[in-house]
Amino acid sequence: MGVPMLDIATENQAVAEAVRQRIDAVIETNQFILGKTVAELELALAKRCGVDNAVGVSSGTDALLMALMALEVGPGDEVIVPPFTFFATAGAVHRVGATPVFVDIDPVTFNIDPAAIEAAITDKTKAIIPVHLYGQCADMTAIMKIAEARGLYVIEDAAQAIGAKDHDRPAGSIGHVGCLSFYPTKNLGGFGDSGAVLTQDAELAQKMRHIRLHGQTDEYRHQYVGGNFRIDGLQAAALIVKLEHLDAYEAGRRAAAERYQALLSEVPLTLPAAAEGQYHVYNQYTVRSERRDELCAHLKANEIGHKVFYPLALHLQPCFAYLGYQPGQLPVAEAATAEVVSLPMFPTLSAEQQERVAAVIDEFYQ
């Protein structure tokens, strides 16, 4: 029996009729760009994420870009980021003309190391972007303490972590801006690309609303240089429906993670660990193996879905060669790129499917 890495078809088919009804309502109103449905989603997201303001945008990548633009990060500024994450985190920094400064990660959570952040701060540092990787928040208490002491902005990359909590504080609600992605494979996945920015600051939220519409404050009057970063009404319609099921999706993932912990406890893998005070939502279930590539080949041969997030650290990507980082400079992140693999994880993953995954892994280590 093969086991897929993801099963978004089952998840989406379960809500398809409700989504169709919502989309039909958008078609009736012809409010395809922004409009009442988007406003409804924004209110629901703000409530769910524990913030006063949510602004729907075109993607998680654009959420990061907008946050940097709104905080006026640009040429001459440095932004501290982790090297072990999806490219968009650092790519957005480069796109506004600032310099990404990569610092190492915690070997257990894979999130940015606060001590490394503090060591990297210079008089050019303007912001920190902690990533809540795989569905677990970074150490936001330590990060905010550093930021407040040094007068730095904090932009939370919570693309993989809606629903996660750091000491009961929702992901995306703790820093100056939080960024969400609703890419279809996320814990709250849309029917295409979309995202959101979150903030407690009403003025900053209004500025980001202008930036998502080319910086327009009144018709054809532009206070800022923004972009076309709008979420459309059809995506908002789907997300309103799926947001109602987020608790169930979260519960399904956490139950699956518990089953994996029991099933894989006797094999020589390093299993995910939730740090103290962290509520992990398992966007991915990521293990470590010193024989990762061999294990991946065995999983593939047995039709077990798997994925490596991420095989090359960002500081070693060709496009960032101009920054001058060398192999071995960020050893914890580089070790992770050689050892991690994510196993099948989705809300409807069955115990039988997980037993099959575990049996294939057991066979590999015999």
Coordinates of C-alpha atoms in Angstrom, one line a residue:
M1 CA 0.0 0.0 0.0
G2 CA 1.4 3.4 -1.0
V3 CA 0.8 6.4 1.2
P4 CA 0.7 10.0 -0.3
M5 CA 2.7 12.8 1.1
L6 CA -0.5 15.0 1.1
D7 CA -4.2 14.5 0.4
I8 CA -5.7 17.9 -0.3
A9 CA -8.3 16.4 -2.6
T10 CA -10.1 14.7 0.3
E11 CA -9.9 17.8 2.4
N12 CA -11.3 20.0 -0.4
Q13 CA -14.0 17.7 -1.6
A14 CA -15.4 17.6 1.9
V15 CA -16.1 21.4 1.7
A16 CA -16.6 21.7 -2.1
E17 CA -20.3 22.3 -2.0
A18 CA -20.1 24.9 0.7
V19 CA -17.3 26.6 -1.3
R20 CA -19.4 26.5 -4.5
Q21 CA -22.2 28.3 -2.7
R22 CA -19.9 31.0 -1.4
I23 CA -18.4 31.4 -4.9
D24 CA -21.8 31.7 -6.4
A25 CA -22.6 34.5 -4.0
V26 CA -19.5 36.4 -5.1
I27 CA -20.5 35.9 -8.7
E28 CA -23.9 37.4 -7.9
T29 CA -22.3 40.5 -6.4
N30 CA -19.5 40.8 -9.0
Q31 CA -17.2 41.8 -6.2
F32 CA -14.2 39.8 -7.5
I33 CA -11.5 42.1 -6.3
L34 CA -11.6 43.0 -2.6
G35 CA -15.2 43.7 -1.6
K36 CA -17.5 42.3 1.2
T37 CA -16.3 38.7 1.1
V38 CA -12.6 39.8 1.5
A39 CA -13.7 42.0 4.4
E40 CA -15.5 39.1 6.0
L41 CA -12.5 36.9 5.7
E42 CA -10.2 39.6 7.2
L43 CA -12.5 40.0 10.3
A44 CA -12.6 36.2 10.8
L45 CA -8.8 35.9 10.4
A46 CA -8.1 38.7 12.9
K47 CA -10.4 37.1 15.5
R48 CA -8.8 33.6 14.9
C49 CA -5.2 34.9 15.0
G50 CA -5.6 37.2 18.0
V51 CA -5.0 40.5 16.3
D52 CA -6.9 43.7 15.7
N53 CA -6.2 43.8 12.0
A54 CA -5.8 41.3 9.1
V55 CA -5.3 42.4 5.5
G56 CA -5.8 39.8 2.8
V57 CA -3.1 39.7 0.1
S58 CA -2.1 37.7 -3.0
S59 CA 0.3 35.3 -1.4
G60 CA 2.5 34.6 1.6
T61 CA 5.5 35.9 -0.4
D62 CA 3.8 39.2 -1.0
A63 CA 2.8 39.4 2.6
L64 CA 6.5 39.4 3.5
L65 CA 7.3 41.9 0.8
M66 CA 4.5 44.2 1.9
A67 CA 5.5 44.1 5.6
L68 CA 9.0 45.2 4.7
M69 CA 7.7 47.9 2.4
A70 CA 5.3 49.2 5.1
L71 CA 8.1 49.3 7.7
E72 CA 10.3 51.2 5.2
V73 CA 13.1 48.6 5.1
G74 CA 15.3 49.3 2.1
P75 CA 18.8 49.9 0.8
G76 CA 21.4 50.2 3.5
D77 CA 19.4 48.1 6.0
E78 CA 20.1 44.6 7.2
V79 CA 17.5 42.1 8.1
I80 CA 18.3 39.0 10.1
V81 CA 16.8 35.8 8.8
P82 CA 17.3 32.0 9.2
P83 CA 19.0 30.1 6.4
F84 CA 16.8 27.1 6.8
T85 CA 13.5 28.0 5.4
F86 CA 11.6 28.6 2.1
F87 CA 13.3 31.1 -0.3
A88 CA 10.6 33.8 0.1
T89 CA 11.8 34.8 3.5
A90 CA 15.2 36.1 2.3
G91 CA 14.0 36.8 -1.3
A92 CA 11.7 39.5 0.0
V93 CA 14.5 41.2 1.9
H94 CA 16.6 41.3 -1.3
R95 CA 13.7 42.6 -3.4
V96 CA 13.3 45.7 -1.2
G97 CA 17.0 46.4 -1.6
A98 CA 18.0 45.4 1.9
T99 CA 20.7 42.9 2.9
P100 CA 19.7 39.5 4.3
V101 CA 21.9 38.5 7.2
F102 CA 21.7 34.7 7.8
V103 CA 22.2 33.3 11.3
D104 CA 22.1 29.7 12.5
I105 CA 19.2 27.7 13.9
D106 CA 18.3 25.7 16.9
P107 CA 19.2 22.0 16.2
V108 CA 16.0 20.7 17.8
T109 CA 13.2 23.0 16.6
F110 CA 15.0 24.1 13.4
N111 CA 13.9 27.7 14.2
I112 CA 16.2 30.7 14.3
D113 CA 18.6 30.8 17.3
P114 CA 18.0 34.0 19.4
A115 CA 21.6 34.0 20.6
A116 CA 22.8 34.0 17.0
I117 CA 20.4 36.9 16.3
E118 CA 21.9 39.0 19.1
A119 CA 25.5 38.3 17.9
A120 CA 24.6 39.4 14.3
I121 CA 23.1 42.8 15.1
T122 CA 24.9 45.8 13.8
D123 CA 24.1 49.5 13.5
K124 CA 22.6 48.7 10.1
T125 CA 20.1 46.1 11.4
K126 CA 16.5 47.2 11.0
A127 CA 14.4 44.0 11.4
I128 CA 14.3 40.3 12.3
I129 CA 12.2 37.8 10.4
P130 CA 11.8 34.7 12.6
V131 CA 10.2 31.8 10.7
H132 CA 7.8 29.4 12.5
L133 CA 9.1 26.4 10.7
Y134 CA 7.0 23.2 10.1
G135 CA 4.2 24.6 12.4
Q136 CA 6.1 25.5 15.5
C137 CA 6.8 29.0 16.7
A138 CA 10.3 30.4 17.1
D139 CA 11.3 31.5 20.6
M140 CA 9.3 34.8 20.4
T141 CA 9.8 35.7 24.0
A142 CA 13.6 35.9 23.5
I143 CA 13.3 37.4 20.1
M144 CA 11.0 40.2 21.2
K145 CA 13.2 41.0 24.2
I146 CA 16.2 41.4 21.8
A147 CA 14.1 43.5 19.4
E148 CA 12.7 45.8 22.0
A149 CA 16.1 46.4 23.6
R150 CA 17.7 47.2 20.2
G151 CA 14.8 49.1 18.6
L152 CA 14.2 46.5 15.8
Y153 CA 11.1 45.5 13.9
V154 CA 10.0 41.9 14.0
I155 CA 8.1 40.3 11.1
E156 CA 6.8 36.9 11.8
D157 CA 6.9 34.5 8.9
A158 CA 4.0 32.3 10.0
A159 CA 3.3 30.9 6.6
Q160 CA 3.5 27.3 7.9
A161 CA 2.0 28.0 11.4
I162 CA -1.5 29.4 11.5
G163 CA -2.9 28.0 14.7
A164 CA 0.4 27.5 16.4
K165 CA 1.0 29.2 19.7
D166 CA 4.0 30.5 21.7
H167 CA 3.0 30.5 25.4
D168 CA -0.7 30.9 24.4
R169 CA 0.1 33.7 21.9
P170 CA -1.1 32.9 18.4
A171 CA 1.5 32.8 15.6
G172 CA 1.6 36.1 13.8
S173 CA 0.2 38.1 16.7
I174 CA 3.4 38.7 18.6
G175 CA 5.7 40.8 16.3
H176 CA 5.0 44.1 14.6
V177 CA 3.6 42.2 11.6
G178 CA 2.7 38.5 11.0
C179 CA 2.6 37.0 7.5
L180 CA 0.4 34.0 6.5
S181 CA 0.3 31.9 3.4
F182 CA -2.8 30.1 2.2
Y183 CA -1.0 28.1 -0.5
P184 CA -3.1 24.9 -1.0
T185 CA -0.8 22.6 1.0
K186 CA -0.8 24.8 4.1
N187 CA -2.8 24.0 7.3
L188 CA -5.3 26.6 6.0
G189 CA -5.0 26.1 2.3
G190 CA -7.0 28.0 -0.3
F191 CA -8.0 27.0 -3.8
G192 CA -5.0 28.9 -5.3
D193 CA -2.5 31.5 -4.1
S194 CA -3.3 33.9 -1.3
G195 CA -2.1 35.1 2.1
A196 CA -2.5 37.8 4.8
V197 CA -0.7 40.2 6.9
L198 CA -1.6 40.6 10.6
T199 CA -0.9 43.5 13.0
Q200 CA -2.1 45.1 16.2
D201 CA -1.2 48.5 14.8
A202 CA -4.2 50.2 13.0
E203 CA -2.1 52.8 11.2
L204 CA 0.3 50.1 9.9
A205 CA -2.7 48.0 8.8
Q206 CA -4.1 50.9 6.8
K207 CA -0.7 51.6 5.2
M208 CA -0.5 48.0 4.1
R209 CA -4.1 48.2 2.6
H210 CA -2.8 51.1 0.5
I211 CA 0.4 49.3 -0.4
R212 CA -1.6 46.2 -1.7
L213 CA -3.4 48.6 -4.1
H214 CA -0.3 50.3 -5.7
G215 CA 0.1 52.6 -2.7
Q216 CA -3.2 54.3 -3.6
T217 CA -4.8 56.4 -0.8
D218 CA -7.6 57.9 -3.0
E219 CA -8.5 57.1 -6.6
Y220 CA -5.4 57.7 -8.7
R221 CA -3.6 59.3 -5.8
H222 CA -0.6 57.4 -4.6
Q223 CA 1.0 58.1 -1.3
Y224 CA 3.4 55.1 -1.6
V225 CA 4.8 53.0 -4.3
G226 CA 3.0 49.7 -3.7
G227 CA 2.0 46.9 -5.9
N228 CA -0.9 44.6 -7.0
F229 CA -1.0 42.5 -3.8
R230 CA -4.7 42.0 -3.6
I231 CA -6.5 38.9 -2.6
D232 CA -9.6 38.2 -4.8
G233 CA -13.1 37.5 -3.7
L234 CA -13.1 33.9 -4.9
Q235 CA -10.1 32.9 -2.8
A236 CA -11.7 34.7 0.2
A237 CA -14.9 32.7 -0.3
A238 CA -13.1 29.4 -0.2
L239 CA -11.0 30.4 2.8
I240 CA -14.0 31.6 4.8
V241 CA -15.4 28.1 4.5
K242 CA -12.1 26.3 5.3
L243 CA -11.4 28.6 8.2
E244 CA -14.5 27.1 9.9
H245 CA -12.8 23.7 9.7
L246 CA -9.3 24.8 10.9
D247 CA -9.8 23.4 14.4
A248 CA -10.6 19.9 12.9
Y249 CA -7.6 20.1 10.5
E250 CA -5.4 21.0 13.4
A251 CA -6.7 18.2 15.6
G252 CA -6.2 15.7 12.8
R253 CA -2.6 16.7 12.3
R254 CA -1.8 16.7 16.0
A255 CA -3.4 13.3 16.4
A256 CA -1.3 12.0 13.5
A257 CA 1.8 13.4 15.0
E258 CA 1.1 11.6 18.3
R259 CA 0.7 8.3 16.4
Y260 CA 4.0 8.8 14.6
Q261 CA 5.7 9.5 17.9
A262 CA 4.6 6.1 19.2
L263 CA 5.1 4.2 16.0
L264 CA 8.6 5.5 15.4
S265 CA 9.9 5.6 18.9
E266 CA 12.2 2.5 18.5
V267 CA 13.9 3.4 15.2
P268 CA 17.1 5.5 15.0
L269 CA 15.4 8.7 13.8
T270 CA 15.3 12.0 15.6
L271 CA 11.6 12.9 15.9
P272 CA 10.0 16.3 16.0
A273 CA 10.0 17.9 19.5
A274 CA 7.7 20.7 20.7
A275 CA 9.7 23.2 22.8
E276 CA 8.5 24.2 26.2
G277 CA 5.4 26.4 25.9
Q278 CA 4.9 25.7 22.2
Y279 CA 1.7 24.4 20.6
H280 CA 2.9 22.7 17.4
V281 CA 0.5 22.3 14.5
Y282 CA 2.6 20.1 12.3
N283 CA 2.4 21.6 8.8
Q284 CA 5.1 19.0 8.3
Y285 CA 6.2 16.0 10.3
T286 CA 9.9 16.2 9.8
V287 CA 12.4 13.6 11.1
R288 CA 16.2 13.5 11.0
S289 CA 18.3 10.6 9.7
E290 CA 22.1 10.4 9.2
R291 CA 21.2 8.1 6.3
R292 CA 18.6 10.4 4.9
D293 CA 19.2 9.9 1.2
E294 CA 19.2 6.1 1.5
L295 CA 16.0 6.3 3.5
C296 CA 14.4 8.5 0.9
A297 CA 15.3 6.0 -1.8
H298 CA 13.7 3.2 0.3
L299 CA 10.5 5.2 0.9
K300 CA 10.3 6.0 -2.8
A301 CA 10.7 2.3 -3.7
N302 CA 7.8 1.5 -1.4
E303 CA 5.6 4.3 -2.7
I304 CA 5.7 6.3 0.6
G305 CA 5.4 10.0 0.0
H306 CA 8.1 12.2 1.4
K307 CA 9.8 15.5 0.8
V308 CA 13.0 17.3 1.8
F309 CA 12.3 20.7 3.2
Y310 CA 15.0 22.1 2.5
P311 CA 18.0 20.5 0.7
L312 CA 20.1 23.6 0.3
A313 CA 20.5 26.4 2.9
L314 CA 19.7 29.9 1.7
H315 CA 23.1 31.3 2.5
L316 CA 24.6 28.8 0.0
Q317 CA 22.1 29.5 -2.8
P318 CA 23.8 30.8 -6.0
C319 CA 21.7 34.0 -6.0
F320 CA 23.2 35.0 -2.7
A321 CA 26.8 34.3 -3.6
Y322 CA 27.4 38.0 -3.5
L323 CA 27.0 38.0 0.3
G324 CA 30.1 35.9 0.6
Y325 CA 28.9 33.0 2.8
Q326 CA 31.0 29.8 2.7
P327 CA 30.1 26.2 3.4
G328 CA 30.6 25.4 7.1
Q329 CA 29.8 28.9 8.2
L330 CA 26.3 28.0 9.5
P331 CA 26.8 24.4 10.5
V332 CA 23.6 23.6 12.3
A333 CA 21.5 24.7 9.3
E334 CA 23.8 22.9 6.9
A335 CA 23.6 19.7 8.9
A336 CA 19.8 19.9 8.8
T337 CA 19.8 20.2 5.0
A338 CA 21.6 16.9 4.9
E339 CA 19.5 15.0 7.4
V340 CA 15.8 16.1 7.3
V341 CA 12.9 14.4 5.6
S342 CA 9.2 15.1 6.0
L343 CA 6.8 12.1 6.1
P344 CA 3.2 12.0 5.0
M345 CA 1.1 14.5 7.1
F346 CA -2.4 15.7 6.5
P347 CA -5.6 15.9 8.6
T348 CA -7.2 12.7 7.3
L349 CA -4.0 10.5 7.5
S350 CA -5.2 7.2 8.9
A351 CA -3.7 5.0 11.5
E352 CA -3.5 2.2 8.9
Q353 CA -1.5 4.5 6.6
Q354 CA 0.8 5.5 9.3
E355 CA 1.4 1.9 10.3
R356 CA 2.4 1.3 6.7
V357 CA 4.9 4.2 6.8
A358 CA 6.3 2.9 10.1
A359 CA 6.6 -0.6 8.7
V360 CA 8.6 0.6 5.7
I361 CA 10.9 2.6 7.9
D362 CA 11.4 -0.3 10.3
E363 CA 12.3 -2.5 7.3
F364 CA 14.9 0.0 6.3
Y365 CA 16.7 -0.1 9.6
Q366 CA 16.6 -3.9 10.0

